[in-house]
Short mmCIF file of C-alpha atoms in Angstrom, two decimals:
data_model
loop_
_atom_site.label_atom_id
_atom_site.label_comp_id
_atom_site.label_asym_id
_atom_site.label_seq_id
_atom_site.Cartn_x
_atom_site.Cartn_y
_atom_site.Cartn_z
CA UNK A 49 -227.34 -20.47 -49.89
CA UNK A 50 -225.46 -23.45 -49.19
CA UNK A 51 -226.56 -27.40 -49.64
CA UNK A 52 -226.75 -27.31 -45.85
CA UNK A 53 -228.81 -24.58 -45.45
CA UNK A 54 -231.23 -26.51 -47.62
CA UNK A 55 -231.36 -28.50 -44.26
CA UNK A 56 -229.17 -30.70 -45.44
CA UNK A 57 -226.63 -32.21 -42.70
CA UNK A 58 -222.62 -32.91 -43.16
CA UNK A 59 -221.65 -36.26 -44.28
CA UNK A 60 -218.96 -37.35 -41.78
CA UNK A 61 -215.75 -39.04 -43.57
CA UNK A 62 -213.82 -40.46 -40.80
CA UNK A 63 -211.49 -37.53 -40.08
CA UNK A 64 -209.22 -36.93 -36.95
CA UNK A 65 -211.24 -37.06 -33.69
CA UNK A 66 -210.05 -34.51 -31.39
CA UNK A 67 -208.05 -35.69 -28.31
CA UNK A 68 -207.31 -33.28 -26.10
CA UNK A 69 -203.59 -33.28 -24.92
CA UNK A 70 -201.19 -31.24 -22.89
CA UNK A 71 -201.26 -28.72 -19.74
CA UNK A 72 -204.89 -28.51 -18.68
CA UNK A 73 -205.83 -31.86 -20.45
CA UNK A 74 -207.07 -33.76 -17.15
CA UNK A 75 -207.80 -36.73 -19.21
CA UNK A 76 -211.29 -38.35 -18.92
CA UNK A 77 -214.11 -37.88 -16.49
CA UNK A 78 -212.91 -41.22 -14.26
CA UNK A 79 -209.36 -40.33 -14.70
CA UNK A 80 -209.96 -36.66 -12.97
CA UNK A 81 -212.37 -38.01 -10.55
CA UNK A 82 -209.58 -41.59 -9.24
CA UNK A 83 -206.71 -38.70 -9.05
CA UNK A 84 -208.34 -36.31 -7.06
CA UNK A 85 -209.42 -39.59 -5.02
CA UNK A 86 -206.16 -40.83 -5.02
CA UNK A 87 -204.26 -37.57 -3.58
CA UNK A 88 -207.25 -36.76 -1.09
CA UNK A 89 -206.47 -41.16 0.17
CA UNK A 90 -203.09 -40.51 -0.01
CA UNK A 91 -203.29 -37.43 2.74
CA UNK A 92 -205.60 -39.79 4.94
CA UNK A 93 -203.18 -42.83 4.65
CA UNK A 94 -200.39 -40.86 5.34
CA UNK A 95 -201.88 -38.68 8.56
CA UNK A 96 -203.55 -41.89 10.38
CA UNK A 97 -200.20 -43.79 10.15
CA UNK A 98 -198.15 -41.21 12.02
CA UNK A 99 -201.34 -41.22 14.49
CA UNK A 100 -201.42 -44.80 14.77
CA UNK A 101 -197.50 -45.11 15.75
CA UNK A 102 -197.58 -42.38 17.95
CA UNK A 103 -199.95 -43.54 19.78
CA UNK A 104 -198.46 -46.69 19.96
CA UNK A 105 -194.65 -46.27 19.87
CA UNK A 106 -193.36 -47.01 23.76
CA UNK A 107 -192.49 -44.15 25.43
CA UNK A 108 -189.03 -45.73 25.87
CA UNK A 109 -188.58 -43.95 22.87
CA UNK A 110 -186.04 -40.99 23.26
CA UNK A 111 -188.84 -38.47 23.77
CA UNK A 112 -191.18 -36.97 22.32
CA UNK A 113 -189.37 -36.01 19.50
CA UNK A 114 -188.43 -38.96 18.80
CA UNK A 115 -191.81 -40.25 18.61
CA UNK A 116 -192.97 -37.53 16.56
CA UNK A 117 -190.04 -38.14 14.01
CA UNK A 118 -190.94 -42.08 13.54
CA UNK A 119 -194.58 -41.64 13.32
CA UNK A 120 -194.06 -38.29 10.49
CA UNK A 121 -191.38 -40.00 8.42
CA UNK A 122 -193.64 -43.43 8.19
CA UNK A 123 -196.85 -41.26 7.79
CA UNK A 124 -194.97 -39.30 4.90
CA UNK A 125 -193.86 -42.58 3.22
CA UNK A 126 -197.41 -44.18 3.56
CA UNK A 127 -198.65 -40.69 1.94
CA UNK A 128 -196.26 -41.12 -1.00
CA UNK A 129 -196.62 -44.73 -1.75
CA UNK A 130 -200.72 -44.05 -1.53
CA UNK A 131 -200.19 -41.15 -4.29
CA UNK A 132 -197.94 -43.48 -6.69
CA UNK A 133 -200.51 -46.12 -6.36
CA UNK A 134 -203.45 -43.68 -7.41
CA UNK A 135 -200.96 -42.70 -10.49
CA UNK A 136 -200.98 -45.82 -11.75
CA UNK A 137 -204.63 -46.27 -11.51
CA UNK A 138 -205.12 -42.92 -12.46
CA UNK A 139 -202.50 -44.00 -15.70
CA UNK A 140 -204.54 -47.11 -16.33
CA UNK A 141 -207.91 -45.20 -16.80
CA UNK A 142 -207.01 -42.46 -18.78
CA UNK A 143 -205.07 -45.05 -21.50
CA UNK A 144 -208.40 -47.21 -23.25
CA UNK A 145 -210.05 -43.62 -23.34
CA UNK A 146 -207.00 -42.41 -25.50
CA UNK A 147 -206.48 -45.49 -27.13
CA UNK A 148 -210.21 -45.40 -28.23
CA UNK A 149 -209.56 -41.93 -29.17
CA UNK A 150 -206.92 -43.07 -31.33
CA UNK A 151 -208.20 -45.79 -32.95
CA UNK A 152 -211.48 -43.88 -34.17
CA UNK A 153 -209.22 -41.27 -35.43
CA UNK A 154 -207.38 -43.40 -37.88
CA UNK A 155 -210.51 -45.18 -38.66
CA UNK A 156 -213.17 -44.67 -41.09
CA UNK A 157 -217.01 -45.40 -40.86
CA UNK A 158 -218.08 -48.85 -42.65
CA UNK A 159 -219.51 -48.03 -46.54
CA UNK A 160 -222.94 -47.70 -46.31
CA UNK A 161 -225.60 -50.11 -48.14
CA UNK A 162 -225.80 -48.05 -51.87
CA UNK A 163 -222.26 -49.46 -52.48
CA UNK A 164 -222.97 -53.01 -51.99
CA UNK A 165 -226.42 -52.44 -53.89
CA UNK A 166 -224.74 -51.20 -56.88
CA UNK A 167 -222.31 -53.73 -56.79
CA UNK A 168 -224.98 -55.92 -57.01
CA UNK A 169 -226.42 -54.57 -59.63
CA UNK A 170 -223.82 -54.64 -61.60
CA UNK A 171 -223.18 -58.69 -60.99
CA UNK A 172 -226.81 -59.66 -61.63
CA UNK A 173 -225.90 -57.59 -65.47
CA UNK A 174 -223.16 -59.58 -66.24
CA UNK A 175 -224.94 -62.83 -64.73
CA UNK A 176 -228.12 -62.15 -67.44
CA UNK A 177 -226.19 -60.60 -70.08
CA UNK A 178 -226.74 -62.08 -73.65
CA UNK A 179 -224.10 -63.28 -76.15
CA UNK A 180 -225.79 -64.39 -79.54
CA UNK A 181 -224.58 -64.82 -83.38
CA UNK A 182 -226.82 -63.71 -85.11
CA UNK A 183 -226.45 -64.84 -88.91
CA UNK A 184 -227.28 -61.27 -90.29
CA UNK A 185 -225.90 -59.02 -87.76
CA UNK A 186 -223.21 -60.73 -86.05
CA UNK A 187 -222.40 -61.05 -82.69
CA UNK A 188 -224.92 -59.17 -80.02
CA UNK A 189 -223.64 -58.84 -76.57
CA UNK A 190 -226.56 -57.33 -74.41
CA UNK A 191 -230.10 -57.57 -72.65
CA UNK A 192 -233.71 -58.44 -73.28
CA UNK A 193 -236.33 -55.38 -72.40
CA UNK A 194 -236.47 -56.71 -68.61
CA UNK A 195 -233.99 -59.73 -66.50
CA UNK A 196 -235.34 -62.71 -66.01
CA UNK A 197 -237.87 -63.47 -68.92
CA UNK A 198 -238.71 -66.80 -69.37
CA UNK A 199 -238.46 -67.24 -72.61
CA UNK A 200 -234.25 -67.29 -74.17
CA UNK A 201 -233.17 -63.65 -74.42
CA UNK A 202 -231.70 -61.37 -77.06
CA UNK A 203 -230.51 -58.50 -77.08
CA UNK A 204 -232.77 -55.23 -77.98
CA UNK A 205 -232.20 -51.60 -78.62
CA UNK A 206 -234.33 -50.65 -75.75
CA UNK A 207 -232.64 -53.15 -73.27
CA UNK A 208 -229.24 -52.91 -74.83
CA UNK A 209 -229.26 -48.57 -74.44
CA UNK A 210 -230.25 -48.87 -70.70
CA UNK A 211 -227.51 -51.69 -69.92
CA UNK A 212 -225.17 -49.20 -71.67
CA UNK A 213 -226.36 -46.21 -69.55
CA UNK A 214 -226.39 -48.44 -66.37
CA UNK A 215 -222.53 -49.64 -67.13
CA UNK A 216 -221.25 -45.66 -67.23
CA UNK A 217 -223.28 -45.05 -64.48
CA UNK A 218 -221.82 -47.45 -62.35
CA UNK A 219 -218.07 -46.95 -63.67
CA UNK A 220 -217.11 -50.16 -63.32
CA UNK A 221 -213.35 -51.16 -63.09
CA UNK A 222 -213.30 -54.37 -64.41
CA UNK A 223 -213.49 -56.24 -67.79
CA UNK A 224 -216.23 -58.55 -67.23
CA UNK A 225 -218.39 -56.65 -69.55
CA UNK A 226 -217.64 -54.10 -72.41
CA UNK A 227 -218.52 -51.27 -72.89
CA UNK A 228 -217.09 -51.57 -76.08
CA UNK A 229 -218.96 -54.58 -77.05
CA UNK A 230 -222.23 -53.12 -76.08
CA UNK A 231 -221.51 -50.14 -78.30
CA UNK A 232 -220.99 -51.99 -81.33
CA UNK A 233 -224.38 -54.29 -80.47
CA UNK A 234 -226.16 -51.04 -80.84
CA UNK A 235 -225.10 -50.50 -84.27
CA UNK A 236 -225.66 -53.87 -85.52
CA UNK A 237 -229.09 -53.39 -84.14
CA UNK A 238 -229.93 -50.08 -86.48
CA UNK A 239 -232.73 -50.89 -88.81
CA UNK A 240 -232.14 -51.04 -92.77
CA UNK A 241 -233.29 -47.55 -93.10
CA UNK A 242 -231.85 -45.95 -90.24
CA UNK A 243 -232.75 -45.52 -86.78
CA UNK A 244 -234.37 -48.09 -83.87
CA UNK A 245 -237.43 -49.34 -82.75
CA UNK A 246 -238.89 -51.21 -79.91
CA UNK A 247 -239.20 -55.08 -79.79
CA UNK A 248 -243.26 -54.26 -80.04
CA UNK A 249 -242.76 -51.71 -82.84
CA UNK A 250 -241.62 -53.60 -85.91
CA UNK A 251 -239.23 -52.38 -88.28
CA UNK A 252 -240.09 -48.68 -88.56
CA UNK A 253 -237.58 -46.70 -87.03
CA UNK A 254 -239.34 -44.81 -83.59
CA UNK A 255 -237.76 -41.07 -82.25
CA UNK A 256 -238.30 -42.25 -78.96
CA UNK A 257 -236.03 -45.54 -79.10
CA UNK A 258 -233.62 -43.60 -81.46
CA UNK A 259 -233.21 -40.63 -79.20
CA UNK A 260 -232.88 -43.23 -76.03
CA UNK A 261 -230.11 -45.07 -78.36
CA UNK A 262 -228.49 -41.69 -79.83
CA UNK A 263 -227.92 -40.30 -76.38
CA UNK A 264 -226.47 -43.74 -74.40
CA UNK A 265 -223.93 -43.88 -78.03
CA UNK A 266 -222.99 -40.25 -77.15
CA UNK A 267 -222.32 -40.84 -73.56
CA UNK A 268 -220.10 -43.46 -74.78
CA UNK A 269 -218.23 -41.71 -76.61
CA UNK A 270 -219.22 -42.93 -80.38
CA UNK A 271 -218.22 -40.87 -83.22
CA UNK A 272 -219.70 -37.26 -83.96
CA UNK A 273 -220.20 -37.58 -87.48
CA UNK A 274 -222.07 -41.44 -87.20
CA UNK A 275 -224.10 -40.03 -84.73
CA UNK A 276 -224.88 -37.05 -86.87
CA UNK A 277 -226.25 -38.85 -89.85
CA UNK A 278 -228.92 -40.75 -87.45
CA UNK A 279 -229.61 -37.71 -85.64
CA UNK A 280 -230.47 -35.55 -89.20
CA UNK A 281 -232.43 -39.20 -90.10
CA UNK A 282 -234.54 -39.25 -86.39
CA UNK A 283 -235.10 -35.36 -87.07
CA UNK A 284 -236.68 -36.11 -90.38
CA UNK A 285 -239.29 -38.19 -89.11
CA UNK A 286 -240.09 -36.21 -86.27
CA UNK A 287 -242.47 -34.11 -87.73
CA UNK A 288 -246.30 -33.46 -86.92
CA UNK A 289 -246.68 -34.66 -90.61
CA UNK A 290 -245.19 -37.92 -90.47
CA UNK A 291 -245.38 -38.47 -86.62
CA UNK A 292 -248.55 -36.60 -85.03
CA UNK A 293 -249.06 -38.72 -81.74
CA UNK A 294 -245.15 -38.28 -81.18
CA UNK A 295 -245.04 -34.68 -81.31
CA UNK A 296 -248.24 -34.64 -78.80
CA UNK A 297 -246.86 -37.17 -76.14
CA UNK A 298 -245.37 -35.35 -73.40
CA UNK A 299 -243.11 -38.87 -72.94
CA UNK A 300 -241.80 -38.74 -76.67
CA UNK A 301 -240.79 -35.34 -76.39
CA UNK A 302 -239.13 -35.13 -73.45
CA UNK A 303 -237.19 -38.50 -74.36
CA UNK A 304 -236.17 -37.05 -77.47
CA UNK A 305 -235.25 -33.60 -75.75
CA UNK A 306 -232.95 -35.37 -73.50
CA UNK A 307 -231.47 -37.92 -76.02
CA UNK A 308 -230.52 -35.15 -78.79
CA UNK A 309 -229.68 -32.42 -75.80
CA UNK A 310 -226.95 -35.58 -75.65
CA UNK A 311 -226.56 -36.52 -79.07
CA UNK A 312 -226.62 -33.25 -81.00
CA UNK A 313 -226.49 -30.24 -78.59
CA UNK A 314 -226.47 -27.78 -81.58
CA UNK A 315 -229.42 -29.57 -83.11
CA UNK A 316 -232.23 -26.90 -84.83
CA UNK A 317 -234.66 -29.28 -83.15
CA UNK A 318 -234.14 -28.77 -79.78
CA UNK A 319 -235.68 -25.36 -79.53
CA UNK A 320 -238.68 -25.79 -81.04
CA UNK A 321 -238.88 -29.08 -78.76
CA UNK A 322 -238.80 -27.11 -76.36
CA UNK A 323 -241.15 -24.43 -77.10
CA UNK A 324 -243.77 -27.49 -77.95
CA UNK A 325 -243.14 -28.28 -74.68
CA UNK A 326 -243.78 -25.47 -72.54
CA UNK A 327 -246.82 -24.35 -74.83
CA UNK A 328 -248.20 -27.65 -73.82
CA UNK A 329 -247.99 -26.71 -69.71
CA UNK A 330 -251.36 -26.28 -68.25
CA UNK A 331 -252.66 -24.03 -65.80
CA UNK A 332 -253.41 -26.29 -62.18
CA UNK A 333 -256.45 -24.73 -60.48
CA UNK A 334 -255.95 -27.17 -57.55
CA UNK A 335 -252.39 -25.82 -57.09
CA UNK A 336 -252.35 -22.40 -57.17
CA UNK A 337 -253.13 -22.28 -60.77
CA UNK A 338 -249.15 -23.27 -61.11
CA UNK A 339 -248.09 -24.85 -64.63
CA UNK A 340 -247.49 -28.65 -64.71
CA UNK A 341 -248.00 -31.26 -67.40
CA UNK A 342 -249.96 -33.79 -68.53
CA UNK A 343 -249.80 -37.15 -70.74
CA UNK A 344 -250.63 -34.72 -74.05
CA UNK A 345 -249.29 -31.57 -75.47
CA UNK A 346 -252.43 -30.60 -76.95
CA UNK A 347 -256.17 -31.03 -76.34
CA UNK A 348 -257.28 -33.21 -75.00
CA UNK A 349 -255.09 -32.94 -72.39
CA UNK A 350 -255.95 -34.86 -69.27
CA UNK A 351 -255.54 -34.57 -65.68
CA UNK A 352 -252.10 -32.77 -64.53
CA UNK A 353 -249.63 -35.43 -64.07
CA UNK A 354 -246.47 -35.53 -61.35
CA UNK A 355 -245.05 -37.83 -63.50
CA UNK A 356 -244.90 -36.09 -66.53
CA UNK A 357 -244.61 -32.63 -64.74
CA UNK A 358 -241.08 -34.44 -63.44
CA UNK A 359 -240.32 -35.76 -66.73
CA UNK A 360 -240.86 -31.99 -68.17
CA UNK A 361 -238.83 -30.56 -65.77
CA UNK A 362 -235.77 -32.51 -65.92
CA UNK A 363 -235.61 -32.32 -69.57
CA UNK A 364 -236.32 -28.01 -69.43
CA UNK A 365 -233.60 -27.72 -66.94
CA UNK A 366 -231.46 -29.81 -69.04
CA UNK A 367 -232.03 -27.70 -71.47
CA UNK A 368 -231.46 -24.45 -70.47
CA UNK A 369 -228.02 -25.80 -69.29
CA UNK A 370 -227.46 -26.62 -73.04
CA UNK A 371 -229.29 -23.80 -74.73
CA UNK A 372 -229.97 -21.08 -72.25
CA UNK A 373 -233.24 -20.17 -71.02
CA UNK A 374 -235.79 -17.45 -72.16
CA UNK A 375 -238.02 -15.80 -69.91
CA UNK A 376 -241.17 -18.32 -71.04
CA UNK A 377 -239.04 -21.56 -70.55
CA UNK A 378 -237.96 -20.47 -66.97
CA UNK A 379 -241.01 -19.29 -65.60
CA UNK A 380 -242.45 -22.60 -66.97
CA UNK A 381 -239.88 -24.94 -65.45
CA UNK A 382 -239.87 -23.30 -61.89
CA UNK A 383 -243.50 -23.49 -62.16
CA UNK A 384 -243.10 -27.47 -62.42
CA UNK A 385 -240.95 -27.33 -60.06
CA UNK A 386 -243.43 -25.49 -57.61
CA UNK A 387 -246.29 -27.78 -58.63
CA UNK A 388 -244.34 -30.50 -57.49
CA UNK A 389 -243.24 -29.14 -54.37
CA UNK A 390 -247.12 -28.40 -53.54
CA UNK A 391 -248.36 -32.35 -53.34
CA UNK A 392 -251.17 -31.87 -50.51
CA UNK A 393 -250.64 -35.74 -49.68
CA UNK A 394 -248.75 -37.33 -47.48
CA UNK A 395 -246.74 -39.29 -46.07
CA UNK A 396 -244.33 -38.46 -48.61
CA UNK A 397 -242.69 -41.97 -49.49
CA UNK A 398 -246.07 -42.80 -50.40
CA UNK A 399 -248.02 -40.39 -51.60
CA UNK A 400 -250.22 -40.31 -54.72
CA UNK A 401 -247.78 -37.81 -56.61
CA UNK A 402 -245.65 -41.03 -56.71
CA UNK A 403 -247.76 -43.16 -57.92
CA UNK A 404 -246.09 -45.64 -61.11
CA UNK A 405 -248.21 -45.15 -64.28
CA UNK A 406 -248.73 -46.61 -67.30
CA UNK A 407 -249.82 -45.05 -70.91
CA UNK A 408 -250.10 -46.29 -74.13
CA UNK A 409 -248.22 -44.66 -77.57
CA UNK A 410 -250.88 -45.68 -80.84
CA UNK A 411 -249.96 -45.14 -83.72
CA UNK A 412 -251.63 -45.68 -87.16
CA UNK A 413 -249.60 -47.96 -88.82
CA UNK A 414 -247.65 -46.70 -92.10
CA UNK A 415 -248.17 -49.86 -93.81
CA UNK A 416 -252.44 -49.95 -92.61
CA UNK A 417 -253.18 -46.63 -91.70
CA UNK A 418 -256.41 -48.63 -90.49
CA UNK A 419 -254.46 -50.57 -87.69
CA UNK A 420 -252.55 -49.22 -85.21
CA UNK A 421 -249.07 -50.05 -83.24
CA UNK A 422 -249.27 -49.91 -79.48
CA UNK A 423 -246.20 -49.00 -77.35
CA UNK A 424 -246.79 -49.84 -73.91
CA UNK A 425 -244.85 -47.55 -71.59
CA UNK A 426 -244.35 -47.45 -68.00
CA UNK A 427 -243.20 -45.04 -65.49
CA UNK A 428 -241.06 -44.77 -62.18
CA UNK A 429 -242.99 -42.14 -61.36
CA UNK A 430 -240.41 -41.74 -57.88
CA UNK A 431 -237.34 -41.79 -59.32
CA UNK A 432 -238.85 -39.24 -62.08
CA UNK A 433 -239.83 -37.04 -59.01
CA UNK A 434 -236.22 -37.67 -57.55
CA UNK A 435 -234.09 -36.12 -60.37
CA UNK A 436 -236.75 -33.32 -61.23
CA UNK A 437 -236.15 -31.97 -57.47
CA UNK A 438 -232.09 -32.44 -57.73
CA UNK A 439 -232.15 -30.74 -60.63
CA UNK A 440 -229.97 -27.24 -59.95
CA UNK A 441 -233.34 -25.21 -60.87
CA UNK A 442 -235.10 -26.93 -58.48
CA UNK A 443 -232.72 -26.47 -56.07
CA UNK A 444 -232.65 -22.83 -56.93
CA UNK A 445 -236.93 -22.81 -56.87
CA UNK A 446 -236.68 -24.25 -53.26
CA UNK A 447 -234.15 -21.54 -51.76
CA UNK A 448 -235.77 -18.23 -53.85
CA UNK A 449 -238.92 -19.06 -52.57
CA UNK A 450 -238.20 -20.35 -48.84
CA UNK A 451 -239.36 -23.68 -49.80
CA UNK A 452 -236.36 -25.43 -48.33
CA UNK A 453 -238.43 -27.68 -45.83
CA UNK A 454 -240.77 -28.58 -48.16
CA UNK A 455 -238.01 -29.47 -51.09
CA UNK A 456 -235.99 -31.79 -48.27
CA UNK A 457 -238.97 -33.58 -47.56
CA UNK A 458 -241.04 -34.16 -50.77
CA UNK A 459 -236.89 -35.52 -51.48
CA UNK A 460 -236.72 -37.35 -49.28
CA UNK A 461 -239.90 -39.15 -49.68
CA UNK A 462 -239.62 -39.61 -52.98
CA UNK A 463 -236.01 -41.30 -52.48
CA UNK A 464 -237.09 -43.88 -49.80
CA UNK A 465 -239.58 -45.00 -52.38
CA UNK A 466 -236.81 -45.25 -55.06
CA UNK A 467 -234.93 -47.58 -52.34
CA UNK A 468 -237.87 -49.87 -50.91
CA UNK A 469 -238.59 -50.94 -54.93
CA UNK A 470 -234.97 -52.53 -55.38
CA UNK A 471 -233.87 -56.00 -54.08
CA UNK A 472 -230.09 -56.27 -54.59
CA UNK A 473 -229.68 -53.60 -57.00
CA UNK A 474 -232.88 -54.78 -58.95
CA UNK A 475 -236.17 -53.14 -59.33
CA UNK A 476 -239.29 -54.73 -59.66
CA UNK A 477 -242.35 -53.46 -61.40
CA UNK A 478 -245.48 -53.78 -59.03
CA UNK A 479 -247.19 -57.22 -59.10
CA UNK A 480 -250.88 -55.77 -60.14
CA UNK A 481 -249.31 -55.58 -63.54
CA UNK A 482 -250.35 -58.34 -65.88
CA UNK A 483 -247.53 -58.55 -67.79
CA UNK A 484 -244.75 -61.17 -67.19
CA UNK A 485 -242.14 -58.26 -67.67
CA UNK A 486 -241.04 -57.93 -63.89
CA UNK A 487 -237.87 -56.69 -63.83
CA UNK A 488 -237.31 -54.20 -66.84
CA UNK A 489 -234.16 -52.77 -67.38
CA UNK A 490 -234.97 -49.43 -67.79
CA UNK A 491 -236.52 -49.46 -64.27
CA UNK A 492 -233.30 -50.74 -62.51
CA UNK A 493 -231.61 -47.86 -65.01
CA UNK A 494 -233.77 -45.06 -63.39
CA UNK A 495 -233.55 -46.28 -60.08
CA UNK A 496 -229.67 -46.50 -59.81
CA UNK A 497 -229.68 -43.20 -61.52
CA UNK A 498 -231.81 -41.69 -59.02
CA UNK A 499 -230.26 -43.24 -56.14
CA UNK A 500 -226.45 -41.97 -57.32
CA UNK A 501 -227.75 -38.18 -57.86
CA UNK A 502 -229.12 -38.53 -54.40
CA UNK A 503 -225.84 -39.81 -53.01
CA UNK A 504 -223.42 -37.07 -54.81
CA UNK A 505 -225.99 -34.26 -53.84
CA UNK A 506 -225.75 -35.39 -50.16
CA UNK A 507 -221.82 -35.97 -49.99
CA UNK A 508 -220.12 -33.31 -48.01
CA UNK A 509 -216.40 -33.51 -47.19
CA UNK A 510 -214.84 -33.01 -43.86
CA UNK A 511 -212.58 -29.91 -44.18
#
């Protein structure tokens, strides 16, 4: 089935406009209507002037026929200047509908607002970017966790990464900033021992923050075999040994799914990442007793989740693009899919299924296993929802099933959220929050991410 029949409509690029032309044309509505006008006048003009001068030609006249010759030759020439007159109105009518014809033909429709918003975007990046010498690790070109903290900036792994992916998402074409230069501020920030961390994590390398670097290095084309020796390093520590509340966050393993299904797509790792997570689906009484997902893996697991049901999807449908799919993994995935497709609530744009969450990532500390490090994460839950349902194998759910109205508009809901939380290409998190972190980059990341699928699923060519 076509993108259309999935109710969506043809985006119009300016092509020709039909005009019709030639025998059987007739021009325009008024143009018809002012030439039949003008020939029916021109009959009428032309019949009461030969009455008129016959009746009042003097009968001095040499006869009758005479009479009759005078009053038909002048009726006849009234007749024919009446029809060249209605011509030239007719002419005159039928020309700004043809030029108007014309004109719309050659031109093409004004860009629409996601253009000038990413444009935006982009400016307010380069406005806030960060350019410090640091003594130890040289110079770092790149962004705090969110725009517009108070405090003077620098540049950190987490911020840095999400720039990165934000500059290849955009394609920019000029040289205001680097990708280059971002890049090599990544590496500088790699801990002694390998690997990154978040700002709030220390100095012990995190999978998380190293997958999220690994994969925005890989999209940027960094070296195979550097990338290899962090990815066998983040591997390592990615055990249920050494990293038990990792391996049982549905967050950490999806992130670290995606970022190595980018950084090392013949990793050992990935399928057993995978299997983790679809063991870790549970059965949804509510809906149909469909799969989805919650915050954990394992027990206890919590109450079924639409943002980490998204976040599951996208990273099994990623993955079976990568790996291929067994029978377990599929059924699992479309069974997301179909638990998100069956949100009871509506309106859509602002239902509860899109709801922003946060969650917290403890760890016992390896230097105190009695203390613990706290990673506060928080979630887009809309623009989650919005690339889980553009996914191709939700796309495929959604036509298999006859679930096309409801895919288009749980979509479309879901993307009018993403758009009312941006203010020139800038997403805020909600004000409830307590923390002074209002505009993090990873937010404006997902947002223009979501926003672009949206717009190259919906383009449609004129053929």
């Amino acid at each position: 089935m076509s993108q259309q029949q999935l109710g969506r409509g043809p985006l119009r690029t300016g092509g020709p406009v039909p005009v019709p032309t030639g025998p059987g044309d007739g021009g325009s509505p008024r143009a018809r209507f002012v030439g039949w006008l003008g020939g029916l006048g021109g009959a009428a003009a032309g019949y009461g002037v030969f009455q008129f001068l016959f009746e009042v030609l003097p009968d001095s006249l040499s006869g009758q026929l005479a009479k009759y010759l005078i009053a038909g030759v002048s009726g006849l020439g009234t007749a024919a200047a009446a029809w060249l007159a209605a011509g030239l109105v007719r002419a005159r009518s039928d020309r700004p509908a043809r030029t108007t014809a014309a004109f719309t033909a050659a031109a093409r429709p004004a860009p629409g607002p996601l253009p000038q918003v990413l444009a935006a975007a982009y400016d307010t990046l380069v406005d806030q970017v960060a350019v410090v010498d640091d003594p130890v690790r040289g110079r770092l070109t790149g962004w705090s966790h969110s725009l517009g903290e108070s405090t003077p900036s620098r540049p950190t792994s987490v911020g840095t990464a999400y720039g990165l992916h934000i500059m290849l998402d955009l394609g920019v074409s000029d040289g205001r900033l680097s990708t280059g230069d971002l890049v090599d501020t990544l590496w500088r920030l790699r801990l002694p021992d390998g690997g990154w961390s978040a700002r709030s994590q220390g100095s012990e390398p995190r999978p998380e923050v190293t997958a999220l670097v690994l994969g925005a290095l890989a999209r940027a084309g960094a070296s195979r075999e550097r990338l290899a020796e962090e990815v066998a390093r983040c591997e390592a520590r990615f055990t249920r040994e050494l990293d038990a509340v990792g391996r049982e966050s549905t967050h950490v393993v999806t992130t670290v799914l995606r970022g190595l299904l980018r950084a090392a797509p013949r990793s050992d790792v990935l399928p057993r990442l995978r299997e983790a997570l679809v063991d870790g689906a549970l059965d949804d009484g509510r809906r149909d007793h469909l799969r989805s997902w919650s915050y954990r893996l394992d027990a206890p697991y919590g109450p079924p989740s639409p943002l980490h049901t998204a976040q599951a999807v996208v990273a099994l449908d990623r993955a079976a693009r990568v790996l291929g799919e067994n029978a377990g993994a599929r059924a699992a995935r479309e069974d997301g899919v179909r638990w998100l497709l069956a949100c009871p609530d509506a309106p859509h744009d602002a239902c509860l299924d899109l709801e922003n969450l946060r969650e917290e990532v403890r760890r016992p500390r390896t230097d105190d296993p009695s203390r613990h490090e706290v990673l506060n994460v928080r979630h887009f839950t809309a623009a989650w929802v919005v690339r889980a349902l553009l996914s191709p194998g939700a796309q495929d759910v959604a036509r298999a099933d006859g679930l096309e109205a409801e895919w288009r508009e749980r979509l479309d809901g879901a993307v009018a959220a993403v758009w009312a939380g941006q203010a020139g290409g800038i997403w805020t998190w909600g004000r409830g929050d307590s923390t002074g972190l209002r505009q993090p980059m990873w937010m404006t990341y997902q947002g223009i991410s979501a926003l672009r699928a949206h717009a190259v699923w919906m383009y449609q060519p004129d053929h």
